[in-house]
Short mmCIF file of C-alpha atoms and ligand atoms in Angstrom, two decimals:
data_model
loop_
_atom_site.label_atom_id
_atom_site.label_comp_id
_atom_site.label_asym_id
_atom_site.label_seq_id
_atom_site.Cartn_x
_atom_site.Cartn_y
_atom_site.Cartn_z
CA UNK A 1 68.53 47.24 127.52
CA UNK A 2 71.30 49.90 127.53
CA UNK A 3 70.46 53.40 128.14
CA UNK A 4 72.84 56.27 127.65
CA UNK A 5 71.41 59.33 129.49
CA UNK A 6 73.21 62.38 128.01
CA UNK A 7 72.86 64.90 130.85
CA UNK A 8 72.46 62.20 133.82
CA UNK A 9 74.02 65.42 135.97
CA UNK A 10 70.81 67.24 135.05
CA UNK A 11 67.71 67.43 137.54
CA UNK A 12 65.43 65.35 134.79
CA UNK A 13 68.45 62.95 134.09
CA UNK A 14 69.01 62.01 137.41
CA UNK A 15 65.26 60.96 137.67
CA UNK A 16 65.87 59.26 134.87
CA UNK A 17 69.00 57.33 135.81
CA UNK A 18 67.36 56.50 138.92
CA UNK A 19 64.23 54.60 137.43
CA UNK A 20 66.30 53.11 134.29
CA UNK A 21 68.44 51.68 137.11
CA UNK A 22 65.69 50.37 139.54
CA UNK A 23 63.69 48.71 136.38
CA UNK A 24 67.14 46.73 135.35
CA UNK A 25 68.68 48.79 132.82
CA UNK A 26 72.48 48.90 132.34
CA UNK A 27 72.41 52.63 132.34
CA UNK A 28 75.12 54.99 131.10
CA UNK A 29 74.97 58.51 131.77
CA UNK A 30 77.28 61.64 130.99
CA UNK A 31 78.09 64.88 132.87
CA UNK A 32 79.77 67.79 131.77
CA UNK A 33 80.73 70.18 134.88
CA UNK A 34 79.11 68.12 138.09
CA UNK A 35 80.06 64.20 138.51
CA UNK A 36 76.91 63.21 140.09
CA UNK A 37 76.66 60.91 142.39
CA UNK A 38 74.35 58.21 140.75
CA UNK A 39 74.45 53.96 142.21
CA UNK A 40 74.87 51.54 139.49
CA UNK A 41 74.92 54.71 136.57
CA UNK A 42 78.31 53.91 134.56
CA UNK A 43 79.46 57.71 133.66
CA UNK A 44 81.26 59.27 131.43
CA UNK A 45 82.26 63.18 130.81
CA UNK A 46 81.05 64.90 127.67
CA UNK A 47 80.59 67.90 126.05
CA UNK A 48 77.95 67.85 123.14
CA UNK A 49 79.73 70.57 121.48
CA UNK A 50 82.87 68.34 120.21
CA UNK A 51 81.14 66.38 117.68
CA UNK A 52 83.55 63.84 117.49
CA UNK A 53 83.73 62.82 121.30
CA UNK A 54 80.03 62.08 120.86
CA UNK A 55 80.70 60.02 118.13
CA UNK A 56 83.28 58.47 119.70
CA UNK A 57 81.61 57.50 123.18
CA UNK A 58 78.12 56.40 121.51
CA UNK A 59 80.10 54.51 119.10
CA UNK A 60 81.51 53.01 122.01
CA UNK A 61 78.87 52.49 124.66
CA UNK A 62 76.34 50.86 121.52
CA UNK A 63 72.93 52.16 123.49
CA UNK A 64 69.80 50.79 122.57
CA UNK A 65 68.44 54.15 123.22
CA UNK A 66 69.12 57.20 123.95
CA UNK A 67 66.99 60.06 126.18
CA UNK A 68 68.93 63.75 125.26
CA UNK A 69 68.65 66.32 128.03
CA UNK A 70 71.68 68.30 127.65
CA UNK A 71 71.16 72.08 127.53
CA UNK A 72 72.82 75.47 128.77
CA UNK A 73 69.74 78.36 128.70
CA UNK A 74 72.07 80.90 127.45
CA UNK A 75 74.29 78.53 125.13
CA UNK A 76 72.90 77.72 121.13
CA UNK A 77 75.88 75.74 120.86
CA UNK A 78 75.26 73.76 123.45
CA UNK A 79 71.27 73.69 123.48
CA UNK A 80 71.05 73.24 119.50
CA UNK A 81 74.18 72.19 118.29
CA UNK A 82 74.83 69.77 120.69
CA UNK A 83 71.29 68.05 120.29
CA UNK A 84 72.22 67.65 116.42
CA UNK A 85 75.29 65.85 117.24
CA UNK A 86 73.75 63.76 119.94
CA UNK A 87 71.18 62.70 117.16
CA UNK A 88 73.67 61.98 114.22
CA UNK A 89 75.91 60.03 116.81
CA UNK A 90 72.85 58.13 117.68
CA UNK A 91 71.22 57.03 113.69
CA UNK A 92 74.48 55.96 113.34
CA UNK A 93 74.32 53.29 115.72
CA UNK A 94 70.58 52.74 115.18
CA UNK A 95 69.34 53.53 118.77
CA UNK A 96 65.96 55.15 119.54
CA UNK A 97 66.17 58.90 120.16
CA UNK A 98 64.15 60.49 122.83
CA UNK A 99 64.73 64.58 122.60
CA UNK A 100 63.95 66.71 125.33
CA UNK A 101 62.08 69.93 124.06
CA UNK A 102 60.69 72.53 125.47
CA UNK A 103 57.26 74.87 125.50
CA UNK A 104 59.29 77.64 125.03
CA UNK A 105 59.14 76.96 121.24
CA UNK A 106 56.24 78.82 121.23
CA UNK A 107 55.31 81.97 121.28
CA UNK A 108 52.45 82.25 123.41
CA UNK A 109 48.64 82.82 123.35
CA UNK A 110 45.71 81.82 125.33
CA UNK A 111 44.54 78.62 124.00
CA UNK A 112 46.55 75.56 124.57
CA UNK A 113 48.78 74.41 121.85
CA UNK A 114 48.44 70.83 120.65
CA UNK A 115 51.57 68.62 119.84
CA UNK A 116 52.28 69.09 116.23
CA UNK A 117 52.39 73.13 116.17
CA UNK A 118 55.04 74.24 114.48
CA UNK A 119 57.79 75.95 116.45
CA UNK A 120 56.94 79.48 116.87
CA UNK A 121 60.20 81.19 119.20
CA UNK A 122 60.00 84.78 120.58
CA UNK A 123 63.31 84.37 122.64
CA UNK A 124 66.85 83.09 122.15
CA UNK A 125 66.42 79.68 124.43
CA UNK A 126 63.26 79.16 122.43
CA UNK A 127 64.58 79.30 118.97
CA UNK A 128 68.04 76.85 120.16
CA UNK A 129 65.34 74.55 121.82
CA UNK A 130 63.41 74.75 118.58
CA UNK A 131 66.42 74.43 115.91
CA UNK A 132 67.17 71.59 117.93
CA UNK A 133 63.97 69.84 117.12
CA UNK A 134 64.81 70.56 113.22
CA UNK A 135 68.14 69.47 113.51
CA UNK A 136 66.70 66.11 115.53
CA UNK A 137 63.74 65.66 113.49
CA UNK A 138 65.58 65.64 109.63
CA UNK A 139 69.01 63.89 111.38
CA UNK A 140 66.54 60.95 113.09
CA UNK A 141 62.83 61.06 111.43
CA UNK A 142 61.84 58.43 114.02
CA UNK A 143 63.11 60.20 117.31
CA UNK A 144 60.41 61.71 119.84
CA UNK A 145 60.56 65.15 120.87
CA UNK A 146 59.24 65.70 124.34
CA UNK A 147 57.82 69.09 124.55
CA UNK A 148 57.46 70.07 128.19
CA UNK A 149 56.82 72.83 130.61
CA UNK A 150 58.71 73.74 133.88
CA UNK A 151 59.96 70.57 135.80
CA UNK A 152 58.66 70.98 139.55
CA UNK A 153 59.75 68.27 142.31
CA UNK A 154 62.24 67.81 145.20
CA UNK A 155 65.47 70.24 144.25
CA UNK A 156 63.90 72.22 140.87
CA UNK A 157 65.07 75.50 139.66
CA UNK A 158 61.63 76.15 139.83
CA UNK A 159 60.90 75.15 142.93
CA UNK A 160 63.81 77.33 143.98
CA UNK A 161 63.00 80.66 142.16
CA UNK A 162 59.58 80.40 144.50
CA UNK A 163 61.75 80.06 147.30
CA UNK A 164 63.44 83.05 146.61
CA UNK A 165 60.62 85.28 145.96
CA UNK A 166 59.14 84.19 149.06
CA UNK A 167 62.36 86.18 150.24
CA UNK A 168 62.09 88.62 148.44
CA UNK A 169 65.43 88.01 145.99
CA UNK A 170 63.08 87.47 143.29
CA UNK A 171 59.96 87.84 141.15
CA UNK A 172 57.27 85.79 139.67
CA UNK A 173 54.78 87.31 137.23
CA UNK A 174 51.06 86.96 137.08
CA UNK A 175 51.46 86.58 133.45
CA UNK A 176 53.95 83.79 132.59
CA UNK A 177 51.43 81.02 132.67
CA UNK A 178 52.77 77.24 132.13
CA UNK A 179 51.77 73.13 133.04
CA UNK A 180 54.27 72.87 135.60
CA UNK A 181 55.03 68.69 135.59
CA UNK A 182 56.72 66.84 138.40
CA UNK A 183 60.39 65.15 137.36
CA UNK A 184 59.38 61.76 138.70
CA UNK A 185 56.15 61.61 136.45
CA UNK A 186 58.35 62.99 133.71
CA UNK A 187 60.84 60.54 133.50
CA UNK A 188 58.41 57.90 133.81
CA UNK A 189 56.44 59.24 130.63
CA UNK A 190 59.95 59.21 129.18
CA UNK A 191 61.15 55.83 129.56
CA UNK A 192 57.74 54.54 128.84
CA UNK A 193 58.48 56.42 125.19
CA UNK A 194 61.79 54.47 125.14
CA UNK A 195 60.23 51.19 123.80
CA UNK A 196 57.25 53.14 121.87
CA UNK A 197 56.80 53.53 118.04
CA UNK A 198 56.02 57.36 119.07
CA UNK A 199 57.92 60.08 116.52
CA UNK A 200 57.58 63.39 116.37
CA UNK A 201 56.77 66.04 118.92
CA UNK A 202 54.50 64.88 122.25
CA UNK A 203 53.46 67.43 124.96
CA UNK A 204 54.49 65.78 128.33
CA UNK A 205 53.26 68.30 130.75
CA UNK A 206 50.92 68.75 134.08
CA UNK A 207 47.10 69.20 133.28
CA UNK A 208 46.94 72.30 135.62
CA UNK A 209 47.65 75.79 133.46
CA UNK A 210 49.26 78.06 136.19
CA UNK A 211 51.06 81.47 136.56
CA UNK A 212 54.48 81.74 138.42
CA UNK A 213 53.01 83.71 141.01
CA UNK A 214 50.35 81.07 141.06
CA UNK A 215 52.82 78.75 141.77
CA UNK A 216 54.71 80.53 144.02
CA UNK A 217 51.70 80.75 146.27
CA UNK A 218 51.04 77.04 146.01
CA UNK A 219 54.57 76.82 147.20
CA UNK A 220 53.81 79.34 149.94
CA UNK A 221 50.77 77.72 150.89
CA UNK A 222 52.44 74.43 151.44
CA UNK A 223 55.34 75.57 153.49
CA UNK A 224 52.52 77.81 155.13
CA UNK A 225 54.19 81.16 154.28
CA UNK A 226 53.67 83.91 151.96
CA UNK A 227 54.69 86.91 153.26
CA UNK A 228 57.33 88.74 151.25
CA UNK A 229 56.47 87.54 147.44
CA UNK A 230 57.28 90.00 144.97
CA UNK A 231 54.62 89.34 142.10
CA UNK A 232 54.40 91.79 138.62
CA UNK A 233 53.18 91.42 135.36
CA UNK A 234 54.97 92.39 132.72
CA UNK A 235 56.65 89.10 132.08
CA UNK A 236 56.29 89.87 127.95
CA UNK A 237 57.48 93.32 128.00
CA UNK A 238 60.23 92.82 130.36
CA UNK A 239 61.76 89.76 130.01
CA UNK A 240 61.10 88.74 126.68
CA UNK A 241 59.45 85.87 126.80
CA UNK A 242 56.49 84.32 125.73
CA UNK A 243 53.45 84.76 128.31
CA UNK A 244 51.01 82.30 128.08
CA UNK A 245 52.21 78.56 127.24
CA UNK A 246 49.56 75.99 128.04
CA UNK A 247 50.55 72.34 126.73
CA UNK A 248 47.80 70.21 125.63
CA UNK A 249 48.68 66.82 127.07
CA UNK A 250 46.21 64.87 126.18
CA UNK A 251 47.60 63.17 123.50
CA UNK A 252 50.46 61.80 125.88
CA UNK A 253 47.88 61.56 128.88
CA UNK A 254 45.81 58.66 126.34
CA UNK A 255 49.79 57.22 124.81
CA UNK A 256 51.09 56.69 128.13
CA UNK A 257 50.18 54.44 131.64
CA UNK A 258 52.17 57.11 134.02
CA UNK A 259 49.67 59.53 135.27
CA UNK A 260 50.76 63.19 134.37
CA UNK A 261 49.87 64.87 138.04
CA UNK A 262 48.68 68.54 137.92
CA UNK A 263 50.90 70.85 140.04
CA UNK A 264 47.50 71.63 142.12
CA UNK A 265 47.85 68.02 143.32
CA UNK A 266 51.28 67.78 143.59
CA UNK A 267 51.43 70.63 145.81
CA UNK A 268 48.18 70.72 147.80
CA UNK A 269 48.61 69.64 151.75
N1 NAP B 301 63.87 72.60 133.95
C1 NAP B 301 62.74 72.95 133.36
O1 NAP B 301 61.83 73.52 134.01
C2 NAP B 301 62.51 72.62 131.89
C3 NAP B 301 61.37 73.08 131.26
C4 NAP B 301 61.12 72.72 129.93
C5 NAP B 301 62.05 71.94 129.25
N2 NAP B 301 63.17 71.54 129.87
C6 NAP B 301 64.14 70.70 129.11
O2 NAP B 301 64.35 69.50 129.84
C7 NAP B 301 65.69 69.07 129.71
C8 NAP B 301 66.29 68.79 131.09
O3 NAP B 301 66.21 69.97 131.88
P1 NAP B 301 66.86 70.00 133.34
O4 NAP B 301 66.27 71.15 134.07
O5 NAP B 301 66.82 68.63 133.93
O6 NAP B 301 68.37 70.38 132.96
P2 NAP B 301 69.57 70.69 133.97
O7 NAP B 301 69.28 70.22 135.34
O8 NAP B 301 69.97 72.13 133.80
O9 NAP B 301 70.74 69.78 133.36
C9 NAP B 301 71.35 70.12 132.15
C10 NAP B 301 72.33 69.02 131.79
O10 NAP B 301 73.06 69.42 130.63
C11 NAP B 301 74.44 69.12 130.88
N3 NAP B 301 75.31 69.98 130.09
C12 NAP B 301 75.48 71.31 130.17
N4 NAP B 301 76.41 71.72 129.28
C13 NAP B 301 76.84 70.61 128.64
C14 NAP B 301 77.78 70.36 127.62
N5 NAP B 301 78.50 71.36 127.04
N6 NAP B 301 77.96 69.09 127.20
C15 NAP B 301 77.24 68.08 127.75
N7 NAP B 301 76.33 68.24 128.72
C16 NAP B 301 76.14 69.49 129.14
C17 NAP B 301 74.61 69.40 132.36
O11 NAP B 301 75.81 68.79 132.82
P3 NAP B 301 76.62 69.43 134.09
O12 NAP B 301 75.61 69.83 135.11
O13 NAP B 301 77.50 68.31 134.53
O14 NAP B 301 77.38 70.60 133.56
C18 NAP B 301 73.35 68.72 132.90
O15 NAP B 301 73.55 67.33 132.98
C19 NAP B 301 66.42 70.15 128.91
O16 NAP B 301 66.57 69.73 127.58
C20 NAP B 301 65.50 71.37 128.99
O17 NAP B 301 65.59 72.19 127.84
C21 NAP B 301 63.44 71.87 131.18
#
């Protein structure tokens, strides 16, 4: 099979180049600012917001499928725009379309939301992440959109903002709660949708519902340090963004053989 990774510079699409590679693949993957350095990954530089380069280099590399990643947090154009032309560049070669979403579609509320929710965004990066999914969903009717929560694991952004609360250069709120989800589990679940009949939206997050100061102290606890975390609440009020975002995984957790490891787990020891 040939898999074109669009965002194989990314955290998750690294993971994913890495196990498309090791199960055989012929994998092609695309950067936009970082070459990565990825074994047996043919690359290619692209930026989803030029419509016709994507075109162009789908057209050319004639994937079987194709797993969508690309994203800027701050950037529609990027974020929602360029998912759209990823998907139109893809239907017209007939490839499957995995979508990467997001829980920040939602708005937040205590009880978990299940996988076919409508989108529901109280912040900009929400809303492009969710008129991505539109665009995706009426471009490619058949393409899976993988909701998930923060991506924990060996070099996350996540990983990192504990890190620098535990020194004090940042804070993590009692109230922000999320399924934190490790990459390698992720991209498994992912490329196990590759071959699936799955469409539509799927939550592919951890089973543990955490805070980021909860987090942050399972972090602590496992490099056996604590001292110096700034925690607050007020995540809501002053940050806008949506509190608390539990994904209800079950669906995927019954769909899928890779185990979805809770963030308890994955950092305990
Ligand atoms: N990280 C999380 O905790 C989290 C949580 C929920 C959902 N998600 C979703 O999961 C997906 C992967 O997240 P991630 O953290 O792995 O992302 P990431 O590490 O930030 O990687 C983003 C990718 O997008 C590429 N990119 C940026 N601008 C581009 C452009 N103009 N044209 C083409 N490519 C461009 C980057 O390329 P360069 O680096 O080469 O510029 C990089 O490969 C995203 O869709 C995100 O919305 C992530």
């Amino acid at each position: 099979m040939t898999l074109l990774v669009v965002g194989a510079s990314g955290f998750l699409g690294g993971e994913l180049c890495r196990q498309a590679v090791a199960a055989g693949d012929r994998v092609v993957g695309t950067y936009h600012s970082t070459t990565p350095d990825l074994p047996g990954v043919r690359l290619h530089r692209l930026d989803v917001r030029d419509r016709a380069a994507v075109h162009t280099l789908v057209a050319q590399v004639r994937p079987d499928a194709v797993v969508s990643t690309a994203y800027v947090y701050a950037d529609w154009a990027v974020t929602a725009d360029g998912a759209a032309h990823v998907a139109l560049a893809t239907v017209a070669v007939g490839a499957r379309l995995v979508h990467l979403s997001s829980d920040a579609v939602h708005a937040g509320r205590p009880e978990p939301y299940g996988d076919d929710e409508p989108p529901s965004p109280v912040f900009p990066y929400g809303a492009a992440k969710a008129a991505a999914e539109t665009a995706v969903r009426a471009i490619d009717p058949g393409a899976v959109l993988v909701r998930t929560s923060l991506i924990v694991g060996e070099g996350s952004k996540q990983i990192q903002l504990c890190l620098d609360a535990l020194d004090g250069r940042a804070t993590l709120f009692t109230d922000e709660i999320r399924c934190p989800v490790d990459v390698v589990d992720l991209a498994a679940a992912v490329l196990e949708l590759v071959p699936s009949d799955h469409a539509g939206p799927l939550n592919v997050a951890g089973p543990d519902a955490v805070s980021r100061a909860e987090l942050g102290l399972l972090v602590a606890r496992r490099l056996t340090a604590s001292v110096g975390m700034k925690t607050t609440t007020s995540a809501a009020s002053g940050l806008r963004r949506p509190t608390e975002v539990r994904l209800d995984s079950s669906r995927a957790a019954a769909l899928l053989r890779t185990r979805l490891r809770g963030v308890t787990e994955l950092l305990a020891g």
